[in-house]
PDB file of C-alpha atoms in Angstrom:
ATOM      1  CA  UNK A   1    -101.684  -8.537 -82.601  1.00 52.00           C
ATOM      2  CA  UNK A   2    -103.176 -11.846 -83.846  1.00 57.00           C
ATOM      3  CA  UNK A   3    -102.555 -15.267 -82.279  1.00 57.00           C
ATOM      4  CA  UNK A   4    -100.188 -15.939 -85.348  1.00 63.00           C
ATOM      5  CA  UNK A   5     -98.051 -12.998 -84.230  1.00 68.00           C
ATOM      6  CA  UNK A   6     -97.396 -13.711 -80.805  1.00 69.00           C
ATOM      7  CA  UNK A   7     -95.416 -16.705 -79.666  1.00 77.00           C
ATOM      8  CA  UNK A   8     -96.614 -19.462 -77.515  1.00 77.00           C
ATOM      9  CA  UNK A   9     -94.741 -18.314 -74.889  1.00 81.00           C
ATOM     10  CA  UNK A  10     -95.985 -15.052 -74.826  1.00 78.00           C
ATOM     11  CA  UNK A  11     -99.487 -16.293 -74.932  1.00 78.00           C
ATOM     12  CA  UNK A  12     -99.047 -18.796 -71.941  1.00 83.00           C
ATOM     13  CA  UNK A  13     -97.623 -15.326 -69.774  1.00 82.00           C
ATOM     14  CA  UNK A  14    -100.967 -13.373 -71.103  1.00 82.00           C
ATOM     15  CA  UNK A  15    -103.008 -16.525 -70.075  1.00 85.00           C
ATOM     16  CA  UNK A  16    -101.084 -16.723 -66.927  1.00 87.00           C
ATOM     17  CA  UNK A  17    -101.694 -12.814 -66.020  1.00 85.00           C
ATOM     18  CA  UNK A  18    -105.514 -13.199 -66.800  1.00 84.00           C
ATOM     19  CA  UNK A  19    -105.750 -16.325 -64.628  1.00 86.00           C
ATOM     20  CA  UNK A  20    -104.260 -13.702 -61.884  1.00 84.00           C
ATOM     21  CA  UNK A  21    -106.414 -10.804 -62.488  1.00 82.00           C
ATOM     22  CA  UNK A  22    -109.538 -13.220 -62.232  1.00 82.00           C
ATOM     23  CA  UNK A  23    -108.564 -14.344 -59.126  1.00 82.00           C
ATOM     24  CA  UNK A  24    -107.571 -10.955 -57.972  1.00 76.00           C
ATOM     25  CA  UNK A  25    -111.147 -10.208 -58.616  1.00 75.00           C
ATOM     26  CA  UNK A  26    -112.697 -13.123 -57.196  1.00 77.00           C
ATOM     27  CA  UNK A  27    -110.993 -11.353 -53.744  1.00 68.00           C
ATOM     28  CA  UNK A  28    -113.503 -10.757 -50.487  1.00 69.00           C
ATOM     29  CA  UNK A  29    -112.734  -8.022 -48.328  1.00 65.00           C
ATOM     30  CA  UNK A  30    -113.007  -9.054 -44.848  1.00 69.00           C
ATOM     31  CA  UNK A  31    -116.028  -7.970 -42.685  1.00 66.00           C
ATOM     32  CA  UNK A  32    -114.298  -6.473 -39.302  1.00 65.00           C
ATOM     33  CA  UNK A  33    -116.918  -6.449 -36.821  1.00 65.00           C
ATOM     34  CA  UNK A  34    -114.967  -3.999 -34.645  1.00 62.00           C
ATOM     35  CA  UNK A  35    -114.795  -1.213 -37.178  1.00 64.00           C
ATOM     36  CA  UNK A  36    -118.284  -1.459 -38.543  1.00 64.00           C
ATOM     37  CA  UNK A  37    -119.970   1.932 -37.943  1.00 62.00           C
ATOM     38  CA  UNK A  38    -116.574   3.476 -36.106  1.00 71.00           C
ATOM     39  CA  UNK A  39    -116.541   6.108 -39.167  1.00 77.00           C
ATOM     40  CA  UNK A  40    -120.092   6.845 -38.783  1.00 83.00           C
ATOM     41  CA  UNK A  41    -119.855   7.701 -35.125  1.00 80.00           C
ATOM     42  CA  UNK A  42    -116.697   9.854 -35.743  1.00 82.00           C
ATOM     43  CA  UNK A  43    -118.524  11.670 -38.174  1.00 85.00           C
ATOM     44  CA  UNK A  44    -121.380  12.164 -36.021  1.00 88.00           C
ATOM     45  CA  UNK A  45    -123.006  10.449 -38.955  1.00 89.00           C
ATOM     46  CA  UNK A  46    -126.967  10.200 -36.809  1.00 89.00           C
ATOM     47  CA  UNK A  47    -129.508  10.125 -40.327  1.00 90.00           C
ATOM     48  CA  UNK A  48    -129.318   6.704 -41.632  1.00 88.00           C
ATOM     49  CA  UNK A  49    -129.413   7.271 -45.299  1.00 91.00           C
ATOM     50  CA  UNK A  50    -125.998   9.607 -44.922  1.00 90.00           C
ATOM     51  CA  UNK A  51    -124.738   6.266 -43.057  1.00 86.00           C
ATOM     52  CA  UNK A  52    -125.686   4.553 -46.212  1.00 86.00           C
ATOM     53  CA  UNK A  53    -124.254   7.080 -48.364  1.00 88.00           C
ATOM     54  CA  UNK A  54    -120.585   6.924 -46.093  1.00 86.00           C
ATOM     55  CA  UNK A  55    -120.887   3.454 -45.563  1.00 83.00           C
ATOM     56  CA  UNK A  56    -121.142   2.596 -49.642  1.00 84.00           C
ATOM     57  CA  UNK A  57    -118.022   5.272 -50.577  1.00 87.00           C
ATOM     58  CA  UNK A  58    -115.878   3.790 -48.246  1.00 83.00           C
ATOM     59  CA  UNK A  59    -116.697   0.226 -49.083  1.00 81.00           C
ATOM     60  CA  UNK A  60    -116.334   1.079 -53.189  1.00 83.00           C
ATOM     61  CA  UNK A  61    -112.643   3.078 -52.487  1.00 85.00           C
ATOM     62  CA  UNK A  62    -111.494  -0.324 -50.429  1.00 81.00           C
ATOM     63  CA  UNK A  63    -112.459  -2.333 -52.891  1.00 79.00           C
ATOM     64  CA  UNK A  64    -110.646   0.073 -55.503  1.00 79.00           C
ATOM     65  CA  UNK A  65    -107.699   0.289 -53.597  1.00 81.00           C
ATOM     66  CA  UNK A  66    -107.185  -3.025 -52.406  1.00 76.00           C
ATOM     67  CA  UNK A  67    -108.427  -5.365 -55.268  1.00 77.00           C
ATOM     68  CA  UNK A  68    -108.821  -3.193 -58.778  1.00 81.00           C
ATOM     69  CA  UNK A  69    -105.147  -1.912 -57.979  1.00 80.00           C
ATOM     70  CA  UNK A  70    -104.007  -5.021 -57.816  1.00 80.00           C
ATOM     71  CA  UNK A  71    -105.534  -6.401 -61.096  1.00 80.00           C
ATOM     72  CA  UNK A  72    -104.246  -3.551 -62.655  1.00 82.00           C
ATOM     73  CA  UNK A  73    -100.984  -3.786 -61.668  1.00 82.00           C
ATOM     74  CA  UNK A  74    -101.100  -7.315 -62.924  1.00 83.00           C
ATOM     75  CA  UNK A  75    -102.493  -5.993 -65.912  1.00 82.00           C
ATOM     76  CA  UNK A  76     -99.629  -3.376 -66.596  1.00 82.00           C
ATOM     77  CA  UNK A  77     -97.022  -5.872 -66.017  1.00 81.00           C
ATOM     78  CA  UNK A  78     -97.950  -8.606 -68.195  1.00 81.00           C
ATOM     79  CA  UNK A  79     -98.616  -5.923 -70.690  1.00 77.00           C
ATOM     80  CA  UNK A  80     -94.878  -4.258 -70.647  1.00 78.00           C
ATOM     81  CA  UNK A  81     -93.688  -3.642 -73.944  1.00 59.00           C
ATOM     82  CA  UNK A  82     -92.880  -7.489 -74.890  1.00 57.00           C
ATOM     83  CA  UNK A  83     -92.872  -9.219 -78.197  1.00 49.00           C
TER      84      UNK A  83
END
């Protein structure tokens, strides 16, 4: 598509959706104090670079399933099969 080819409607929904996935984005996961190092000790997690290791994964797949799921569902939407 160009700009010519899309209405100004359509391009305010677009800009709309963008404005959404940015904020999405912009999203902090919470720090819970309580369940900081809970995994590790249920792993029996003791050498601190495999705490590292656990701690990172299950950071990146929260962050994946809480905030880039959401942007891309925003994504998809906005992106439907509209003129």
């Amino acid at each position: 598509y160009t700009r010519t080819d899309i209405s100004q409607a359509r391009i305010a929904e677009l800009e709309a959706a963008l404005h959404e996935i940015r904020t999405a984005l912009d999203y902090e996961v919470e720090y819970n104090d309580q369940g900081m190092g809970c995994g590790i000790e249920d792993r029996g997690i003791t050498d601190q670079y495999e705490a590292m290791s656990f701690g990172w994964d299950s950071a990146k797949d929260r962050y994946n399933s809480e905030v880039i799921q959401c942007a891309d569902e925003i994504a998809c939407a906005a992106l439907k099969d509209k003129p």
